[in-house]
JSON list of C-alpha atoms in Angstrom, two decimals:
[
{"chain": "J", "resi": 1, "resn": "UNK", "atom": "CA", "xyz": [100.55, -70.32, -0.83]},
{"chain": "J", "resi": 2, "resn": "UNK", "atom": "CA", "xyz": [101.15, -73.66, -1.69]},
{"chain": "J", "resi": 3, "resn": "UNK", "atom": "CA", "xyz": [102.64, -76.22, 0.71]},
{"chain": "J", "resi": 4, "resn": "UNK", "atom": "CA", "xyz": [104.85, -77.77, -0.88]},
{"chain": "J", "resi": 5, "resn": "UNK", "atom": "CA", "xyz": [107.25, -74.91, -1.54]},
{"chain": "J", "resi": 6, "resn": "UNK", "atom": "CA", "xyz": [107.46, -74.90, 2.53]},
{"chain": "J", "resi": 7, "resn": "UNK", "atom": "CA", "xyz": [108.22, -79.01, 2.59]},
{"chain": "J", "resi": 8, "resn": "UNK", "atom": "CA", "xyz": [110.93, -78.25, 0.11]},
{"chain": "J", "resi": 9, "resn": "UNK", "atom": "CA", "xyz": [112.41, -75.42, 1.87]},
{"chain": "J", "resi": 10, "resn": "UNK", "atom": "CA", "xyz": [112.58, -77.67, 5.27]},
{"chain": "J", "resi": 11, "resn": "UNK", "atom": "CA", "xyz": [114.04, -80.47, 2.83]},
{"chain": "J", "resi": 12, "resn": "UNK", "atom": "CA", "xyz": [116.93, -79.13, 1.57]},
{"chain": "J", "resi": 13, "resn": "UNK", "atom": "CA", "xyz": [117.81, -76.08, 3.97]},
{"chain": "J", "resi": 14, "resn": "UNK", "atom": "CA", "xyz": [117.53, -78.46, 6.80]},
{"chain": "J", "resi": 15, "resn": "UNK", "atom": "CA", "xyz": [118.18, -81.77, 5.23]},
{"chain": "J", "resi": 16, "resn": "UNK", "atom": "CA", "xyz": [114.86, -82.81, 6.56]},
{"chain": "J", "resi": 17, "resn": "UNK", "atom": "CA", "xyz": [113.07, -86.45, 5.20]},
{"chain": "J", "resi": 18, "resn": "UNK", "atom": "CA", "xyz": [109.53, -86.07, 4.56]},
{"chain": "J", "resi": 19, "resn": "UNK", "atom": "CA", "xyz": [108.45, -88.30, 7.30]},
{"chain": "J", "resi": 20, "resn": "UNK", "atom": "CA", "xyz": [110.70, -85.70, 9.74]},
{"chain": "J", "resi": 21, "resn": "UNK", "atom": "CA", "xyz": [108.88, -82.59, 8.12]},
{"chain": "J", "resi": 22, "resn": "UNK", "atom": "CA", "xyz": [105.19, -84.78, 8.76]},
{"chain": "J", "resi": 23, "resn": "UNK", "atom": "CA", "xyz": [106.08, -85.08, 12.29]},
{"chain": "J", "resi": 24, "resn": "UNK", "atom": "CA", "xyz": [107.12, -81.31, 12.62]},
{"chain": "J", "resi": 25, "resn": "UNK", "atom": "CA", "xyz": [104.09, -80.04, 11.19]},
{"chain": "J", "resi": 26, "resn": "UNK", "atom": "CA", "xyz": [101.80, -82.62, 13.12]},
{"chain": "J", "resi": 27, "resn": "UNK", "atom": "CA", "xyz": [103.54, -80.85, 16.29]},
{"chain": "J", "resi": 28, "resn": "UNK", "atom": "CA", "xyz": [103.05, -77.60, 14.81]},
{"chain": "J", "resi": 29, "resn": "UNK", "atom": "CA", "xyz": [100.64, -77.42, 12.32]},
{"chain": "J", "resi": 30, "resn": "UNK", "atom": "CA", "xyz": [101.08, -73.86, 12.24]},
{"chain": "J", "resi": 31, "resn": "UNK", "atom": "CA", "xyz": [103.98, -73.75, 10.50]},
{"chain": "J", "resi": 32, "resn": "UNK", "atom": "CA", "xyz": [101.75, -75.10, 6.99]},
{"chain": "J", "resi": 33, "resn": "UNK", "atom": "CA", "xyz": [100.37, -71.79, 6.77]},
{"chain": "J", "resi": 34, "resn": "UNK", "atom": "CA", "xyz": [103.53, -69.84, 7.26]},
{"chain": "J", "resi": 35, "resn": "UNK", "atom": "CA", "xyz": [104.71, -67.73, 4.39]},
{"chain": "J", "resi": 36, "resn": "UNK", "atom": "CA", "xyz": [107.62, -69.66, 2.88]},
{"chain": "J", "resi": 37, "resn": "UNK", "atom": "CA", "xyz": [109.06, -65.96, 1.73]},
{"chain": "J", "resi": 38, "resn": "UNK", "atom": "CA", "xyz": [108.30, -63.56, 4.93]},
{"chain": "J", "resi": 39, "resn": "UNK", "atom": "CA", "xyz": [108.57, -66.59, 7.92]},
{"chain": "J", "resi": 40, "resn": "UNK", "atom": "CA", "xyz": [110.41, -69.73, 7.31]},
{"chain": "J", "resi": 41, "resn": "UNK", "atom": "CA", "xyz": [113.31, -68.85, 5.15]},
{"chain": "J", "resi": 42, "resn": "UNK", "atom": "CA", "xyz": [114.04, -65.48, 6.71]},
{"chain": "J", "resi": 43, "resn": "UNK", "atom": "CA", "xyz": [113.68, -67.76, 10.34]},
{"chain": "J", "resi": 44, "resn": "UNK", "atom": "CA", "xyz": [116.33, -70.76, 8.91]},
{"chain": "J", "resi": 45, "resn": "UNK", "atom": "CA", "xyz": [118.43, -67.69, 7.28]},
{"chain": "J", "resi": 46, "resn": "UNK", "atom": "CA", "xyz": [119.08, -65.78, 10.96]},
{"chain": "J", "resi": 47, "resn": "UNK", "atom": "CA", "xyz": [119.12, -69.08, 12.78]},
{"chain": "J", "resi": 48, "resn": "UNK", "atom": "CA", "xyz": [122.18, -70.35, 10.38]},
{"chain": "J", "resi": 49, "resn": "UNK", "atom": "CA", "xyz": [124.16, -66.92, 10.56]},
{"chain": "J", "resi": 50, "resn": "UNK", "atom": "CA", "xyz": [123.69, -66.14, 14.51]},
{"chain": "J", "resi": 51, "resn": "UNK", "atom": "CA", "xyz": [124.16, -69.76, 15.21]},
{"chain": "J", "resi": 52, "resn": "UNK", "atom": "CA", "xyz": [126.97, -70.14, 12.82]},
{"chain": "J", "resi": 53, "resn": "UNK", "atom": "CA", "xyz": [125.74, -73.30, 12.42]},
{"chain": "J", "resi": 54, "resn": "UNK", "atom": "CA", "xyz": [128.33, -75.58, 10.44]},
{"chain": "J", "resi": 55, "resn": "UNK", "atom": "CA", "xyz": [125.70, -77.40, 8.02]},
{"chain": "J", "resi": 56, "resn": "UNK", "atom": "CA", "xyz": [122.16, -77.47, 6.93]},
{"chain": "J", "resi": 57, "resn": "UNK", "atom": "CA", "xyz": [121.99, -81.24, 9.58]},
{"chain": "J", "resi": 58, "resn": "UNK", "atom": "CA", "xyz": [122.37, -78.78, 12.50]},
{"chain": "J", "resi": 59, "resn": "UNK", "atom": "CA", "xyz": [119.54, -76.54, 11.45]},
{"chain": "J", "resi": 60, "resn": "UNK", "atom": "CA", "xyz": [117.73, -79.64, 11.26]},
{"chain": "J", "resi": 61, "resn": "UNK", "atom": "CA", "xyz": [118.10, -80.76, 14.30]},
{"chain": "J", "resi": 62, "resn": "UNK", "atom": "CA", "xyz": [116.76, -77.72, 16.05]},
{"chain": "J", "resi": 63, "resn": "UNK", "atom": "CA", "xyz": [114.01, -77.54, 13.70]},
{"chain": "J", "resi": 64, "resn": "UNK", "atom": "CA", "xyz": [112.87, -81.06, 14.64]},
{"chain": "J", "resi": 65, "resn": "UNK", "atom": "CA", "xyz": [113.86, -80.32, 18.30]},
{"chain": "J", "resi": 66, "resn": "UNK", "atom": "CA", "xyz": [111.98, -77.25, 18.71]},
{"chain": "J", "resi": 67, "resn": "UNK", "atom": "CA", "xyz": [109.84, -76.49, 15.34]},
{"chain": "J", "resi": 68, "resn": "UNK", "atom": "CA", "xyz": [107.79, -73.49, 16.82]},
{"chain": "J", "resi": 69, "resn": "UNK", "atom": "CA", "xyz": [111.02, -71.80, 16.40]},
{"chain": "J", "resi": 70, "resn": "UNK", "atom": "CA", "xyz": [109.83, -71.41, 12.80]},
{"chain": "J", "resi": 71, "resn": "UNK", "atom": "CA", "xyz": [106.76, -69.22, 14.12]},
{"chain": "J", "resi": 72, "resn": "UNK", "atom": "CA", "xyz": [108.66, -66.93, 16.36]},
{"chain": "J", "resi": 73, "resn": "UNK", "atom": "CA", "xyz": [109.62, -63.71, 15.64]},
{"chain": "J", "resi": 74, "resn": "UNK", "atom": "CA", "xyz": [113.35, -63.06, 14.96]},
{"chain": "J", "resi": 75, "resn": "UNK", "atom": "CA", "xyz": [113.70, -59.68, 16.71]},
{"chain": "J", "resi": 76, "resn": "UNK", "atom": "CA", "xyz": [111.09, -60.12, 19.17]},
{"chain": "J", "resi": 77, "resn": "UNK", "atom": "CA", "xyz": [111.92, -63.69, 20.31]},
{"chain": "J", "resi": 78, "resn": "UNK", "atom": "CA", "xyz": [114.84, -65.50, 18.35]},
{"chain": "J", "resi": 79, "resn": "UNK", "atom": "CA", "xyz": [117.79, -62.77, 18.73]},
{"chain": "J", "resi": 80, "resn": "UNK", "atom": "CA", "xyz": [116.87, -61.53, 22.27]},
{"chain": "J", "resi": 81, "resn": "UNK", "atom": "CA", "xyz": [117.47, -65.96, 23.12]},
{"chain": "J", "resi": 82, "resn": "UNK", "atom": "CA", "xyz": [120.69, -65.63, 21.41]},
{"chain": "J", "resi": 83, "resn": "UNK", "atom": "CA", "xyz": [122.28, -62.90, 22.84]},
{"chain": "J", "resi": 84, "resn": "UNK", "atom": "CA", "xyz": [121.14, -63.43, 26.10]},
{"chain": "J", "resi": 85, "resn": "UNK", "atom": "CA", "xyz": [122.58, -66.86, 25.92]},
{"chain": "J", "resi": 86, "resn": "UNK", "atom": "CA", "xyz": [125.79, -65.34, 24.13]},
{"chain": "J", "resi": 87, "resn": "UNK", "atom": "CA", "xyz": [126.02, -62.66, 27.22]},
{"chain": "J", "resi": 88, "resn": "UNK", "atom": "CA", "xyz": [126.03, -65.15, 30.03]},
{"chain": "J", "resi": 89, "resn": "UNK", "atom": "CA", "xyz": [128.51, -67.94, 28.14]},
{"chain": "J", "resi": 90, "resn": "UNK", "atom": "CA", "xyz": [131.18, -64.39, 28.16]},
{"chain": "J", "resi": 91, "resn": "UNK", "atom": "CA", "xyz": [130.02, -63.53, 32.01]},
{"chain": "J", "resi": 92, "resn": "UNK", "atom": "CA", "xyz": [130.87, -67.27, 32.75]},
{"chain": "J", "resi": 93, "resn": "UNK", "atom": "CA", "xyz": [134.08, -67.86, 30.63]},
{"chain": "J", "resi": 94, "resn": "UNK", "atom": "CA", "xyz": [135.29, -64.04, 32.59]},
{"chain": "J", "resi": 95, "resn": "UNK", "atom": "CA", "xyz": [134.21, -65.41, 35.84]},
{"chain": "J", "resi": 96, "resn": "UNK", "atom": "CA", "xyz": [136.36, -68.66, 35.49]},
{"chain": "J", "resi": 97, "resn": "UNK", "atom": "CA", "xyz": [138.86, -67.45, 33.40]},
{"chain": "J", "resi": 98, "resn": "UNK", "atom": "CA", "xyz": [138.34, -70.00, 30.59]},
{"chain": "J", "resi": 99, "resn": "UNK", "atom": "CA", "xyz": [142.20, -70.99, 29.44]},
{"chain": "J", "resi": 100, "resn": "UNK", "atom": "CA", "xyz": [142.68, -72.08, 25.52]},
{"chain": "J", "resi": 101, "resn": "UNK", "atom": "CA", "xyz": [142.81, -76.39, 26.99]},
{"chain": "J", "resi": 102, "resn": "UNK", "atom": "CA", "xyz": [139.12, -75.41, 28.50]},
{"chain": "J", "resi": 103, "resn": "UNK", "atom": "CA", "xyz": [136.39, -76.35, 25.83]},
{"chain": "J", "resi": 104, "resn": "UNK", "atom": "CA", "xyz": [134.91, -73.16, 24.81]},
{"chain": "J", "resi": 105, "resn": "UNK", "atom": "CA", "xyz": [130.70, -73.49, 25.03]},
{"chain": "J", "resi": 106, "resn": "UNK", "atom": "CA", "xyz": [129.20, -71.71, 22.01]},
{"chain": "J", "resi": 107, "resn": "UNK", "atom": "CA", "xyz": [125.60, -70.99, 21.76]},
{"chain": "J", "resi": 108, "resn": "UNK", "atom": "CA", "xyz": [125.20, -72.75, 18.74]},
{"chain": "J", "resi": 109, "resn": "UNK", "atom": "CA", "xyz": [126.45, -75.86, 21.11]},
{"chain": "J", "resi": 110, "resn": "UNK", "atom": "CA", "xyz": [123.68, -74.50, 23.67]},
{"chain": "J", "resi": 111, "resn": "UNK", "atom": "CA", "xyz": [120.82, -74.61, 20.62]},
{"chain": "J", "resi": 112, "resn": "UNK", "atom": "CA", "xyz": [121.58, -77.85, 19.12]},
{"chain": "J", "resi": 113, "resn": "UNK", "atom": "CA", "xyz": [122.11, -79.62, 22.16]},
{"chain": "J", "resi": 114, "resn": "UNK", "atom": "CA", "xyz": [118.77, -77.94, 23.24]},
{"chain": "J", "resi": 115, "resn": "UNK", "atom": "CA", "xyz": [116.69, -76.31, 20.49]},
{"chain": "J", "resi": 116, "resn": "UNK", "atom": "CA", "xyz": [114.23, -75.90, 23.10]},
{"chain": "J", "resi": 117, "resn": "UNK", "atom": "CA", "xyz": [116.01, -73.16, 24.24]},
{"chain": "J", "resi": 118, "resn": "UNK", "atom": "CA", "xyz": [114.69, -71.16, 21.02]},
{"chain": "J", "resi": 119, "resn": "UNK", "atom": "CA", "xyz": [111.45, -72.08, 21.53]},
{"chain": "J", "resi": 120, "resn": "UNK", "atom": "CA", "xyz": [110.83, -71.21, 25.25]},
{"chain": "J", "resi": 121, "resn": "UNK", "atom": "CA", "xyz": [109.92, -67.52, 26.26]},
{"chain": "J", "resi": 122, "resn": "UNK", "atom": "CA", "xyz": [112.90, -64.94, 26.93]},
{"chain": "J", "resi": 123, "resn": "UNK", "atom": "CA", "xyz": [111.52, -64.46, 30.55]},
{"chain": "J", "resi": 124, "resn": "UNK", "atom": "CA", "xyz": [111.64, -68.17, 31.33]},
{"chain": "J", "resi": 125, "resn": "UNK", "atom": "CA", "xyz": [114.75, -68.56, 29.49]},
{"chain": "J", "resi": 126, "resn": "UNK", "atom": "CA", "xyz": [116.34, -65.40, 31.60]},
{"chain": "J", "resi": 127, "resn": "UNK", "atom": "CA", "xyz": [115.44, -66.72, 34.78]},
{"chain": "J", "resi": 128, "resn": "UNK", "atom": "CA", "xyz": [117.06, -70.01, 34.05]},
{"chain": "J", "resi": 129, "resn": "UNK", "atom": "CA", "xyz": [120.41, -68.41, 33.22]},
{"chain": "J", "resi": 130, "resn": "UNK", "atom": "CA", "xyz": [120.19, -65.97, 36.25]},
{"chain": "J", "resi": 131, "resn": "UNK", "atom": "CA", "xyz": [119.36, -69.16, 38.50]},
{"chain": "J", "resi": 132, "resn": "UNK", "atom": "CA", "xyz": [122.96, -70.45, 36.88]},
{"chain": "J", "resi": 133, "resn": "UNK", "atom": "CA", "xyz": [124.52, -67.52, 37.42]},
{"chain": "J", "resi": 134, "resn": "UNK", "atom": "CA", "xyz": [123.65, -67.16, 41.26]},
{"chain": "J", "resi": 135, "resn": "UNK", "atom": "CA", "xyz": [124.70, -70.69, 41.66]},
{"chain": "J", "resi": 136, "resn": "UNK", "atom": "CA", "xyz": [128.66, -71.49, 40.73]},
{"chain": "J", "resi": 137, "resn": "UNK", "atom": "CA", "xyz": [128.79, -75.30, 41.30]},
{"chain": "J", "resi": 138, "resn": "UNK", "atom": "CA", "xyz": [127.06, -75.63, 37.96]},
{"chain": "J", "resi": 139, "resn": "UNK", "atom": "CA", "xyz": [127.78, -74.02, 34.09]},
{"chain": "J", "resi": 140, "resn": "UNK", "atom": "CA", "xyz": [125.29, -72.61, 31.97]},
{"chain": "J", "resi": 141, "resn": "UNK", "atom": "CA", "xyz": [125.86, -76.31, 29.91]},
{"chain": "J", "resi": 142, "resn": "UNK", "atom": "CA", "xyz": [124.50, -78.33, 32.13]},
{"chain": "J", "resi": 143, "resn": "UNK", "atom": "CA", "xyz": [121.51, -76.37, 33.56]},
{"chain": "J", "resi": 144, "resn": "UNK", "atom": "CA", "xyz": [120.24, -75.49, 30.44]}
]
């Protein structure tokens, strides 16, 4: 496959420059021999929907954040992230009875503050949230 089918893709799904999409693939050169079809747009399809992310900038920005997330496995890695993350945002909004004036922390807000959220492993990524959770002077915000 062709490359530049995968440089277009990043382009315009994640309104990318070409000097961005250099530096992700310097990172991660990995991601050049990706299957444009079976990998990356699959990847920036599930990331958009289960992020309900509000535009193609924000995909961008955790691609260029965190651009292994393009080599991880949605089922395996990617959705077992999100709704962990999604789990313990409800357990804390429950636990301090979040009223309609209190900002409401979405995972998507989690992600693109933090893309390297996605790109960590789900056991490190649990054991940060359970360190939050035993720990009540802080939100899941500002330790992850």
């Amino acid at each position: 496959e062709n490359i530049r089918p995968k440089v277009a893709t990043l382009m315009i799904r994640c309104r990318l420059e070409p000097e961005e999409i250099g530096l992700i693939t310097a990172t991660v050169p990995s991601i050049l021999v990706l299957s444009t079809k079976r990998k990356i747009e699959p990847c920036l399809s599930y990331l958009s929907v289960a992020l309900r992310l509000p535009d193609e900038a924000s995909l961008g920005r955790i691609v260029k954040g965190a651009p292994r997330v393009l080599t991880q496995s949605i089922d395996a890695s990617l959705e077992p992230k999100i709704r962990l993350m999604d789990d313990a945002l409800k357990q804390e909004r429950r636990e301090i009875n979040s009223s309609s004036d209190v900002e409401q922390v979405k995972v998507m807000d989690l992600c693109v503050e933090n893309p390297a959220l996605l790109a960590t492993t789900n056991t490190i990524l649990a054991r940060r949230i359970r360190s939050c959770q035993n720990n009540s002077d802080t939100t899941l915000r500002e330790v992850l």
